Amino acid sequence: MQDFAPELLAKLKSAKHVAVLTGAGVSAESGVPTFRDAQTGLWARFRPEDLATPEAFRRDPKLVWDWYAHRARAVGAVEPNPGHRALALMQDLFPQFTLITQNVDGLHARSGSRAVIELHGNILKHKCMDCSIALDLSSASPGSPPPCPCGKSSYRPDVVWFGENLPLAALDEAKIAAAACDVFFCVGTSTVVYPAAELPFSARRHGAAVVEVNRDETPLTAEADYVLRGASGEILPALLDAMQAKA
Ligand code: OAD
């Protein structure tokens, strides 16, 4: 069994509010590609300016629609991994638990996590490019984006593109949790994309213990109170076991 710092386990035992921010690394063991890993990361293989901006969608809606439809189908074909499941089980161990994700894959909800704050949207949802009305499509098919009944534009994936603001209510909720929690976990994120990357630093300024769970070093590593180095699909279930053994 992996060893965890006794002070970390003690902090978790007495914590009233635990918040967790996840990134692409938490879904890597499900087979969803990350963004910045050399060779396999999406941004190592595709140019975000061709696929993940409003300008790219206006320039070539079919190309962007098809790319997201392909990713949505790929996400639908994978399963949550032990890291997602451990986080879903953790939600019932604390009086308050906030799960914030930058992932658009919906895997946290599929593994049983409730009230997930999706900072970057959800690849399985769609909205009108102009009027923002949501479209109920269980999954997008390749082809051209369907027109919105408003007549002004077509539907687009309900994800945050480069140059766009994050959904305000979600960001507010995340900031409030970061400022109020006792322990803040940062799991499988390179911690370079703002404003999400600011959350662990804000949590620390407000007095939370910050725990990084990551295979690699990030800009947060030097600031984190605890660094759990390795795959989240192994570390999180082991931490859950250790917490329950102490309970
Ligand atoms: P990145 O690809 O930038 O970072 C993934 C992080 O997870 C890296 O630090 C990896 O070392 C780590 N990692 C990989 N596999 C892991 C594993 N099995 N266990 C633990 N850690 C692992 O992805 P994000 O930080 O999520 O934004 O990227 C942030 C945002 O940038 C994304 O939400 C996306 C992207 O542009 C939008 O699309 C708006």
PDB file of C-alpha atoms and ligand atoms in Angstrom:
ATOM      1  CA  MET A   1       0.000   0.000   0.000  1.00  0.00           C
ATOM      2  CA  GLN A   2       1.253   3.514  -0.863  1.00  0.00           C
ATOM      3  CA  ASP A   3       2.320   5.675   2.095  1.00  0.00           C
ATOM      4  CA  PHE A   4       0.688   9.066   2.551  1.00  0.00           C
ATOM      5  CA  ALA A   5       1.893  11.763   4.953  1.00  0.00           C
ATOM      6  CA  PRO A   6       0.123  11.244   8.304  1.00  0.00           C
ATOM      7  CA  GLU A   7      -0.483  15.032   8.501  1.00  0.00           C
ATOM      8  CA  LEU A   8      -2.318  14.889   5.162  1.00  0.00           C
ATOM      9  CA  LEU A   9      -4.524  12.037   6.390  1.00  0.00           C
ATOM     10  CA  ALA A  10      -5.183  13.956   9.620  1.00  0.00           C
ATOM     11  CA  LYS A  11      -6.120  17.104   7.681  1.00  0.00           C
ATOM     12  CA  LEU A  12      -8.500  15.079   5.533  1.00  0.00           C
ATOM     13  CA  LYS A  13     -10.034  13.447   8.581  1.00  0.00           C
ATOM     14  CA  SER A  14     -10.910  16.807  10.111  1.00  0.00           C
ATOM     15  CA  ALA A  15     -11.709  18.616   6.832  1.00  0.00           C
ATOM     16  CA  LYS A  16     -15.178  20.142   6.590  1.00  0.00           C
ATOM     17  CA  HIS A  17     -14.878  21.132   2.938  1.00  0.00           C
ATOM     18  CA  VAL A  18     -12.708  19.462   0.321  1.00  0.00           C
ATOM     19  CA  ALA A  19     -12.465  20.866  -3.208  1.00  0.00           C
ATOM     20  CA  VAL A  20     -10.933  19.129  -6.212  1.00  0.00           C
ATOM     21  CA  LEU A  21      -9.888  20.557  -9.580  1.00  0.00           C
ATOM     22  CA  THR A  22      -9.323  17.981 -12.306  1.00  0.00           C
ATOM     23  CA  GLY A  23      -7.775  18.178 -15.760  1.00  0.00           C
ATOM     24  CA  ALA A  24      -7.197  15.902 -18.715  1.00  0.00           C
ATOM     25  CA  GLY A  25      -4.773  13.666 -16.791  1.00  0.00           C
ATOM     26  CA  VAL A  26      -7.622  12.204 -14.719  1.00  0.00           C
ATOM     27  CA  SER A  27      -9.209  10.841 -17.915  1.00  0.00           C
ATOM     28  CA  ALA A  28      -5.939   9.709 -19.524  1.00  0.00           C
ATOM     29  CA  GLU A  29      -6.248   6.212 -18.070  1.00  0.00           C
ATOM     30  CA  SER A  30      -9.698   5.946 -19.678  1.00  0.00           C
ATOM     31  CA  GLY A  31      -8.038   6.516 -23.049  1.00  0.00           C
ATOM     32  CA  VAL A  32      -9.022  10.174 -23.520  1.00  0.00           C
ATOM     33  CA  PRO A  33      -6.045  12.123 -24.909  1.00  0.00           C
ATOM     34  CA  THR A  34      -4.607  14.967 -22.835  1.00  0.00           C
ATOM     35  CA  PHE A  35      -3.761  18.320 -24.434  1.00  0.00           C
ATOM     36  CA  ARG A  36      -0.107  18.992 -23.761  1.00  0.00           C
ATOM     37  CA  ASP A  37       1.609  15.606 -23.532  1.00  0.00           C
ATOM     38  CA  ALA A  38       4.296  15.425 -26.221  1.00  0.00           C
ATOM     39  CA  GLN A  39       3.277  13.140 -29.135  1.00  0.00           C
ATOM     40  CA  THR A  40      -0.141  12.110 -27.780  1.00  0.00           C
ATOM     41  CA  GLY A  41      -1.594  15.443 -26.560  1.00  0.00           C
ATOM     42  CA  LEU A  42      -4.290  16.995 -28.762  1.00  0.00           C
ATOM     43  CA  TRP A  43      -2.369  20.274 -29.026  1.00  0.00           C
ATOM     44  CA  ALA A  44       0.735  18.350 -30.105  1.00  0.00           C
ATOM     45  CA  ARG A  45      -1.239  16.944 -33.062  1.00  0.00           C
ATOM     46  CA  PHE A  46      -3.708  19.724 -33.942  1.00  0.00           C
ATOM     47  CA  ARG A  47      -3.541  23.514 -34.015  1.00  0.00           C
ATOM     48  CA  PRO A  48      -6.046  25.010 -31.552  1.00  0.00           C
ATOM     49  CA  GLU A  49      -6.463  28.060 -33.816  1.00  0.00           C
ATOM     50  CA  ASP A  50      -7.832  25.749 -36.557  1.00  0.00           C
ATOM     51  CA  LEU A  51     -10.293  23.919 -34.318  1.00  0.00           C
ATOM     52  CA  ALA A  52     -10.959  25.560 -30.984  1.00  0.00           C
ATOM     53  CA  THR A  53     -11.792  29.220 -31.580  1.00  0.00           C
ATOM     54  CA  PRO A  54     -14.998  31.027 -32.637  1.00  0.00           C
ATOM     55  CA  GLU A  55     -13.096  32.289 -35.713  1.00  0.00           C
ATOM     56  CA  ALA A  56     -12.219  28.716 -36.728  1.00  0.00           C
ATOM     57  CA  PHE A  57     -15.901  27.718 -36.446  1.00  0.00           C
ATOM     58  CA  ARG A  58     -17.028  30.686 -38.558  1.00  0.00           C
ATOM     59  CA  ARG A  59     -14.326  29.958 -41.139  1.00  0.00           C
ATOM     60  CA  ASP A  60     -14.983  26.225 -41.451  1.00  0.00           C
ATOM     61  CA  PRO A  61     -17.992  25.074 -39.386  1.00  0.00           C
ATOM     62  CA  LYS A  62     -17.986  21.588 -40.894  1.00  0.00           C
ATOM     63  CA  LEU A  63     -14.338  20.925 -40.026  1.00  0.00           C
ATOM     64  CA  VAL A  64     -14.807  22.052 -36.408  1.00  0.00           C
ATOM     65  CA  TRP A  65     -18.172  20.270 -36.028  1.00  0.00           C
ATOM     66  CA  ASP A  66     -16.701  17.025 -37.366  1.00  0.00           C
ATOM     67  CA  TRP A  67     -13.659  17.214 -35.090  1.00  0.00           C
ATOM     68  CA  TYR A  68     -15.835  17.645 -31.999  1.00  0.00           C
ATOM     69  CA  ALA A  69     -18.320  14.993 -33.207  1.00  0.00           C
ATOM     70  CA  HIS A  70     -15.384  12.596 -33.561  1.00  0.00           C
ATOM     71  CA  ARG A  71     -14.094  13.439 -30.065  1.00  0.00           C
ATOM     72  CA  ALA A  72     -17.618  13.141 -28.607  1.00  0.00           C
ATOM     73  CA  ARG A  73     -18.014   9.677 -30.111  1.00  0.00           C
ATOM     74  CA  ALA A  74     -14.606   8.664 -28.748  1.00  0.00           C
ATOM     75  CA  VAL A  75     -15.595   9.877 -25.257  1.00  0.00           C
ATOM     76  CA  GLY A  76     -18.863   7.934 -25.489  1.00  0.00           C
ATOM     77  CA  ALA A  77     -16.891   4.772 -26.191  1.00  0.00           C
ATOM     78  CA  VAL A  78     -14.659   4.911 -23.094  1.00  0.00           C
ATOM     79  CA  GLU A  79     -15.396   4.239 -19.431  1.00  0.00           C
ATOM     80  CA  PRO A  80     -14.597   6.133 -16.223  1.00  0.00           C
ATOM     81  CA  ASN A  81     -11.414   4.813 -14.568  1.00  0.00           C
ATOM     82  CA  PRO A  82     -10.561   4.112 -10.901  1.00  0.00           C
ATOM     83  CA  GLY A  83      -9.499   7.776 -10.431  1.00  0.00           C
ATOM     84  CA  HIS A  84     -12.967   9.046 -11.413  1.00  0.00           C
ATOM     85  CA  ARG A  85     -14.594   6.398  -9.238  1.00  0.00           C
ATOM     86  CA  ALA A  86     -12.449   7.264  -6.186  1.00  0.00           C
ATOM     87  CA  LEU A  87     -13.480  10.926  -6.510  1.00  0.00           C
ATOM     88  CA  ALA A  88     -17.132   9.897  -6.737  1.00  0.00           C
ATOM     89  CA  LEU A  89     -16.743   7.885  -3.520  1.00  0.00           C
ATOM     90  CA  MET A  90     -14.927  10.747  -1.768  1.00  0.00           C
ATOM     91  CA  GLN A  91     -17.910  13.083  -2.169  1.00  0.00           C
ATOM     92  CA  ASP A  92     -19.727  11.323   0.677  1.00  0.00           C
ATOM     93  CA  LEU A  93     -16.794  11.376   3.102  1.00  0.00           C
ATOM     94  CA  PHE A  94     -16.850  15.100   3.858  1.00  0.00           C
ATOM     95  CA  PRO A  95     -19.559  17.502   5.044  1.00  0.00           C
ATOM     96  CA  GLN A  96     -18.919  19.516   1.864  1.00  0.00           C
ATOM     97  CA  PHE A  97     -17.211  18.368  -1.313  1.00  0.00           C
ATOM     98  CA  THR A  98     -16.824  20.380  -4.519  1.00  0.00           C
ATOM     99  CA  LEU A  99     -15.647  18.784  -7.741  1.00  0.00           C
ATOM    100  CA  ILE A 100     -14.488  21.261 -10.374  1.00  0.00           C
ATOM    101  CA  THR A 101     -13.314  19.998 -13.751  1.00  0.00           C
ATOM    102  CA  GLN A 102     -11.737  21.458 -16.843  1.00  0.00           C
ATOM    103  CA  ASN A 103     -12.681  18.287 -18.699  1.00  0.00           C
ATOM    104  CA  VAL A 104     -15.496  18.293 -21.225  1.00  0.00           C
ATOM    105  CA  ASP A 105     -15.867  14.503 -21.342  1.00  0.00           C
ATOM    106  CA  GLY A 106     -18.617  14.037 -18.729  1.00  0.00           C
ATOM    107  CA  LEU A 107     -16.759  11.075 -17.171  1.00  0.00           C
ATOM    108  CA  HIS A 108     -17.062  12.403 -13.599  1.00  0.00           C
ATOM    109  CA  ALA A 109     -20.861  12.446 -13.826  1.00  0.00           C
ATOM    110  CA  ARG A 110     -20.843   9.011 -15.451  1.00  0.00           C
ATOM    111  CA  SER A 111     -18.877   7.633 -12.500  1.00  0.00           C
ATOM    112  CA  GLY A 112     -21.419   8.995 -10.018  1.00  0.00           C
ATOM    113  CA  SER A 113     -20.059  12.412  -9.044  1.00  0.00           C
ATOM    114  CA  ARG A 114     -22.876  14.861  -8.318  1.00  0.00           C
ATOM    115  CA  ALA A 115     -23.045  18.592  -9.067  1.00  0.00           C
ATOM    116  CA  VAL A 116     -19.808  18.645 -11.057  1.00  0.00           C
ATOM    117  CA  ILE A 117     -18.710  22.185 -11.926  1.00  0.00           C
ATOM    118  CA  GLU A 118     -17.743  22.047 -15.617  1.00  0.00           C
ATOM    119  CA  LEU A 119     -15.531  25.075 -16.200  1.00  0.00           C
ATOM    120  CA  HIS A 120     -14.878  24.395 -19.882  1.00  0.00           C
ATOM    121  CA  GLY A 121     -18.310  23.064 -20.880  1.00  0.00           C
ATOM    122  CA  ASN A 122     -19.303  19.600 -22.062  1.00  0.00           C
ATOM    123  CA  ILE A 123     -18.544  18.065 -25.433  1.00  0.00           C
ATOM    124  CA  LEU A 124     -21.822  16.130 -25.397  1.00  0.00           C
ATOM    125  CA  LYS A 125     -23.876  19.340 -25.198  1.00  0.00           C
ATOM    126  CA  HIS A 126     -24.581  21.884 -27.930  1.00  0.00           C
ATOM    127  CA  LYS A 127     -25.889  25.432 -28.119  1.00  0.00           C
ATOM    128  CA  CYS A 128     -26.672  28.011 -30.770  1.00  0.00           C
ATOM    129  CA  MET A 129     -23.684  30.084 -31.866  1.00  0.00           C
ATOM    130  CA  ASP A 130     -25.865  33.197 -31.802  1.00  0.00           C
ATOM    131  CA  CYS A 131     -28.685  32.909 -29.254  1.00  0.00           C
ATOM    132  CA  SER A 132     -27.047  30.276 -26.972  1.00  0.00           C
ATOM    133  CA  ILE A 133     -30.230  28.156 -26.820  1.00  0.00           C
ATOM    134  CA  ALA A 134     -29.281  24.623 -25.858  1.00  0.00           C
ATOM    135  CA  LEU A 135     -29.854  21.781 -28.314  1.00  0.00           C
ATOM    136  CA  ASP A 136     -30.874  18.392 -27.033  1.00  0.00           C
ATOM    137  CA  LEU A 137     -28.614  16.133 -29.086  1.00  0.00           C
ATOM    138  CA  SER A 138     -27.431  13.004 -27.346  1.00  0.00           C
ATOM    139  CA  SER A 139     -24.462  12.924 -29.701  1.00  0.00           C
ATOM    140  CA  ALA A 140     -23.520  14.958 -32.716  1.00  0.00           C
ATOM    141  CA  SER A 141     -23.192  13.252 -36.071  1.00  0.00           C
ATOM    142  CA  PRO A 142     -20.512  14.213 -38.526  1.00  0.00           C
ATOM    143  CA  GLY A 143     -21.694  16.531 -41.267  1.00  0.00           C
ATOM    144  CA  SER A 144     -22.658  20.171 -41.062  1.00  0.00           C
ATOM    145  CA  PRO A 145     -23.782  21.751 -37.791  1.00  0.00           C
ATOM    146  CA  PRO A 146     -27.611  21.813 -37.646  1.00  0.00           C
ATOM    147  CA  PRO A 147     -29.254  25.252 -38.011  1.00  0.00           C
ATOM    148  CA  CYS A 148     -30.853  26.828 -34.911  1.00  0.00           C
ATOM    149  CA  PRO A 149     -34.591  27.610 -35.123  1.00  0.00           C
ATOM    150  CA  CYS A 150     -33.693  31.254 -34.341  1.00  0.00           C
ATOM    151  CA  GLY A 151     -32.576  31.408 -37.976  1.00  0.00           C
ATOM    152  CA  LYS A 152     -29.472  33.439 -37.211  1.00  0.00           C
ATOM    153  CA  SER A 153     -26.855  30.758 -36.791  1.00  0.00           C
ATOM    154  CA  SER A 154     -26.143  27.077 -36.312  1.00  0.00           C
ATOM    155  CA  TYR A 155     -25.466  24.907 -33.311  1.00  0.00           C
ATOM    156  CA  ARG A 156     -21.935  24.503 -31.956  1.00  0.00           C
ATOM    157  CA  PRO A 157     -20.378  22.315 -29.259  1.00  0.00           C
ATOM    158  CA  ASP A 158     -21.036  23.755 -25.791  1.00  0.00           C
ATOM    159  CA  VAL A 159     -17.357  23.983 -24.891  1.00  0.00           C
ATOM    160  CA  VAL A 160     -15.191  26.980 -24.078  1.00  0.00           C
ATOM    161  CA  TRP A 161     -12.966  27.945 -26.986  1.00  0.00           C
ATOM    162  CA  PHE A 162      -9.778  29.985 -26.869  1.00  0.00           C
ATOM    163  CA  GLY A 163     -10.614  33.653 -26.481  1.00  0.00           C
ATOM    164  CA  GLU A 164     -13.991  32.943 -24.835  1.00  0.00           C
ATOM    165  CA  ASN A 165     -15.069  33.526 -21.264  1.00  0.00           C
ATOM    166  CA  LEU A 166     -15.764  30.659 -18.916  1.00  0.00           C
ATOM    167  CA  PRO A 167     -19.410  30.174 -17.827  1.00  0.00           C
ATOM    168  CA  LEU A 168     -19.758  32.836 -15.147  1.00  0.00           C
ATOM    169  CA  ALA A 169     -21.841  30.907 -12.620  1.00  0.00           C
ATOM    170  CA  ALA A 170     -19.497  27.899 -12.793  1.00  0.00           C
ATOM    171  CA  LEU A 171     -16.407  30.053 -12.352  1.00  0.00           C
ATOM    172  CA  ASP A 172     -17.976  31.916  -9.413  1.00  0.00           C
ATOM    173  CA  GLU A 173     -18.903  28.653  -7.695  1.00  0.00           C
ATOM    174  CA  ALA A 174     -15.366  27.328  -8.224  1.00  0.00           C
ATOM    175  CA  LYS A 175     -13.779  30.494  -6.825  1.00  0.00           C
ATOM    176  CA  ILE A 176     -16.038  30.398  -3.767  1.00  0.00           C
ATOM    177  CA  ALA A 177     -15.117  26.750  -3.119  1.00  0.00           C
ATOM    178  CA  ALA A 178     -11.378  27.483  -3.534  1.00  0.00           C
ATOM    179  CA  ALA A 179     -11.628  30.320  -1.015  1.00  0.00           C
ATOM    180  CA  ALA A 180     -13.647  28.316   1.522  1.00  0.00           C
ATOM    181  CA  CYS A 181     -12.224  24.784   1.451  1.00  0.00           C
ATOM    182  CA  ASP A 182      -9.811  23.225   3.958  1.00  0.00           C
ATOM    183  CA  VAL A 183      -8.073  20.977   1.432  1.00  0.00           C
ATOM    184  CA  PHE A 184      -7.759  21.631  -2.303  1.00  0.00           C
ATOM    185  CA  PHE A 185      -6.709  18.824  -4.667  1.00  0.00           C
ATOM    186  CA  CYS A 186      -5.323  19.586  -8.113  1.00  0.00           C
ATOM    187  CA  VAL A 187      -5.465  16.376 -10.136  1.00  0.00           C
ATOM    188  CA  GLY A 188      -4.038  15.679 -13.601  1.00  0.00           C
ATOM    189  CA  THR A 189      -3.804  19.241 -14.822  1.00  0.00           C
ATOM    190  CA  SER A 190      -0.767  21.058 -16.197  1.00  0.00           C
ATOM    191  CA  THR A 191      -2.025  24.144 -14.279  1.00  0.00           C
ATOM    192  CA  VAL A 192      -1.217  26.502 -17.128  1.00  0.00           C
ATOM    193  CA  VAL A 193      -4.654  27.500 -18.437  1.00  0.00           C
ATOM    194  CA  TYR A 194      -6.217  30.441 -16.630  1.00  0.00           C
ATOM    195  CA  PRO A 195      -8.490  31.192 -14.902  1.00  0.00           C
ATOM    196  CA  ALA A 196      -8.752  27.534 -13.747  1.00  0.00           C
ATOM    197  CA  ALA A 197      -5.030  27.460 -12.948  1.00  0.00           C
ATOM    198  CA  GLU A 198      -5.506  30.299 -10.459  1.00  0.00           C
ATOM    199  CA  LEU A 199      -7.821  28.215  -8.241  1.00  0.00           C
ATOM    200  CA  PRO A 200      -5.184  26.187  -6.305  1.00  0.00           C
ATOM    201  CA  PHE A 201      -3.128  29.330  -5.692  1.00  0.00           C
ATOM    202  CA  SER A 202      -6.234  31.125  -4.455  1.00  0.00           C
ATOM    203  CA  ALA A 203      -7.065  28.172  -2.196  1.00  0.00           C
ATOM    204  CA  ARG A 204      -3.576  28.343  -0.712  1.00  0.00           C
ATOM    205  CA  ARG A 205      -3.804  32.105  -0.100  1.00  0.00           C
ATOM    206  CA  HIS A 206      -7.058  31.463   1.745  1.00  0.00           C
ATOM    207  CA  GLY A 207      -5.389  28.891   4.006  1.00  0.00           C
ATOM    208  CA  ALA A 208      -6.243  25.539   2.395  1.00  0.00           C
ATOM    209  CA  ALA A 209      -3.720  22.731   2.214  1.00  0.00           C
ATOM    210  CA  VAL A 210      -3.022  22.168  -1.485  1.00  0.00           C
ATOM    211  CA  VAL A 211      -2.411  18.647  -2.753  1.00  0.00           C
ATOM    212  CA  GLU A 212      -1.124  18.019  -6.262  1.00  0.00           C
ATOM    213  CA  VAL A 213      -1.777  14.626  -7.860  1.00  0.00           C
ATOM    214  CA  ASN A 214       0.115  14.452 -11.138  1.00  0.00           C
ATOM    215  CA  ARG A 215       2.417  12.197 -13.097  1.00  0.00           C
ATOM    216  CA  ASP A 216       4.714  15.184 -13.837  1.00  0.00           C
ATOM    217  CA  GLU A 217       5.930  18.428 -12.333  1.00  0.00           C
ATOM    218  CA  THR A 218       3.815  21.554 -12.988  1.00  0.00           C
ATOM    219  CA  PRO A 219       3.997  25.262 -12.071  1.00  0.00           C
ATOM    220  CA  LEU A 220       1.996  24.338  -8.943  1.00  0.00           C
ATOM    221  CA  THR A 221       4.432  21.698  -7.685  1.00  0.00           C
ATOM    222  CA  ALA A 222       6.725  24.086  -5.818  1.00  0.00           C
ATOM    223  CA  GLU A 223       3.752  25.749  -4.103  1.00  0.00           C
ATOM    224  CA  ALA A 224       1.823  22.607  -3.185  1.00  0.00           C
ATOM    225  CA  ASP A 225       1.809  21.422   0.432  1.00  0.00           C
ATOM    226  CA  TYR A 226       1.722  17.785  -0.671  1.00  0.00           C
ATOM    227  CA  VAL A 227       2.778  16.318  -4.009  1.00  0.00           C
ATOM    228  CA  LEU A 228       1.499  12.845  -4.865  1.00  0.00           C
ATOM    229  CA  ARG A 229       3.500  11.836  -7.908  1.00  0.00           C
ATOM    230  CA  GLY A 230       2.011   9.220 -10.225  1.00  0.00           C
ATOM    231  CA  ALA A 231      -1.121   8.193 -12.084  1.00  0.00           C
ATOM    232  CA  SER A 232      -4.375   9.483 -10.606  1.00  0.00           C
ATOM    233  CA  GLY A 233      -6.059   6.142 -11.330  1.00  0.00           C
ATOM    234  CA  GLU A 234      -3.659   4.544  -8.844  1.00  0.00           C
ATOM    235  CA  ILE A 235      -3.093   7.332  -6.317  1.00  0.00           C
ATOM    236  CA  LEU A 236      -6.711   8.350  -5.715  1.00  0.00           C
ATOM    237  CA  PRO A 237      -8.023   4.836  -4.930  1.00  0.00           C
ATOM    238  CA  ALA A 238      -4.988   4.268  -2.650  1.00  0.00           C
ATOM    239  CA  LEU A 239      -5.658   7.563  -0.872  1.00  0.00           C
ATOM    240  CA  LEU A 240      -9.320   6.648  -0.472  1.00  0.00           C
ATOM    241  CA  ASP A 241      -8.282   3.322   1.089  1.00  0.00           C
ATOM    242  CA  ALA A 242      -5.842   5.065   3.423  1.00  0.00           C
ATOM    243  CA  MET A 243      -8.529   7.562   4.483  1.00  0.00           C
ATOM    244  CA  GLN A 244     -11.029   4.821   5.146  1.00  0.00           C
ATOM    245  CA  ALA A 245      -8.454   2.787   7.075  1.00  0.00           C
ATOM    246  CA  LYS A 246      -7.951   5.819   9.344  1.00  0.00           C
ATOM    247  CA  ALA A 247     -11.678   6.477   9.732  1.00  0.00           C
TER     248      ALA A 247
HETATM  249  P1  OAD B   1      -2.954  19.127 -20.075  1.00  0.00           P
HETATM  250  O1  OAD B   1      -2.807  18.191 -21.220  1.00  0.00           O
HETATM  251  O2  OAD B   1      -2.403  20.500 -20.231  1.00  0.00           O
HETATM  252  O3  OAD B   1      -2.281  18.502 -18.755  1.00  0.00           O
HETATM  253  C1  OAD B   1      -2.534  17.193 -18.347  1.00  0.00           C
HETATM  254  C2  OAD B   1      -1.725  16.949 -17.092  1.00  0.00           C
HETATM  255  O4  OAD B   1      -2.035  15.665 -16.599  1.00  0.00           O
HETATM  256  C3  OAD B   1      -0.202  16.983 -17.319  1.00  0.00           C
HETATM  257  O5  OAD B   1       0.396  17.683 -16.225  1.00  0.00           O
HETATM  258  C4  OAD B   1       0.190  15.509 -17.294  1.00  0.00           C
HETATM  259  O6  OAD B   1       1.517  15.301 -16.794  1.00  0.00           O
HETATM  260  C5  OAD B   1      -0.833  14.951 -16.321  1.00  0.00           C
HETATM  261  N1  OAD B   1      -1.160  13.527 -16.475  1.00  0.00           N
HETATM  262  C6  OAD B   1      -1.242  12.798 -17.606  1.00  0.00           C
HETATM  263  N2  OAD B   1      -1.659  11.551 -17.351  1.00  0.00           N
HETATM  264  C7  OAD B   1      -1.855  11.471 -15.999  1.00  0.00           C
HETATM  265  C8  OAD B   1      -2.326  10.459 -15.113  1.00  0.00           C
HETATM  266  N3  OAD B   1      -2.668   9.252 -15.557  1.00  0.00           N
HETATM  267  N4  OAD B   1      -2.412  10.760 -13.797  1.00  0.00           N
HETATM  268  C9  OAD B   1      -2.073  11.994 -13.334  1.00  0.00           C
HETATM  269  N5  OAD B   1      -1.634  12.983 -14.117  1.00  0.00           N
HETATM  270  C10 OAD B   1      -1.535  12.748 -15.442  1.00  0.00           C
HETATM  271  O7  OAD B   1      -4.513  19.164 -19.696  1.00  0.00           O
HETATM  272  P2  OAD B   1      -5.284  20.236 -18.783  1.00  0.00           P
HETATM  273  O8  OAD B   1      -4.436  20.738 -17.692  1.00  0.00           O
HETATM  274  O9  OAD B   1      -6.588  19.626 -18.444  1.00  0.00           O
HETATM  275  O10 OAD B   1      -9.063  23.797 -22.406  1.00  0.00           O
HETATM  276  O11 OAD B   1      -5.522  21.386 -19.833  1.00  0.00           O
HETATM  277  C11 OAD B   1      -6.250  22.517 -19.440  1.00  0.00           C
HETATM  278  C12 OAD B   1      -7.065  23.025 -20.603  1.00  0.00           C
HETATM  279  O12 OAD B   1      -6.213  23.247 -21.747  1.00  0.00           O
HETATM  280  C13 OAD B   1      -8.105  22.059 -21.119  1.00  0.00           C
HETATM  281  O13 OAD B   1      -9.302  22.061 -20.371  1.00  0.00           O
HETATM  282  C14 OAD B   1      -8.331  22.565 -22.512  1.00  0.00           C
HETATM  283  C15 OAD B   1      -6.905  22.822 -22.941  1.00  0.00           C
HETATM  284  O14 OAD B   1      -6.733  23.808 -23.933  1.00  0.00           O
HETATM  285  C16 OAD B   1     -10.080  24.049 -23.251  1.00  0.00           C
HETATM  286  O15 OAD B   1     -10.380  23.285 -24.144  1.00  0.00           O
HETATM  287  C17 OAD B   1     -10.767  25.326 -22.988  1.00  0.00           C
END
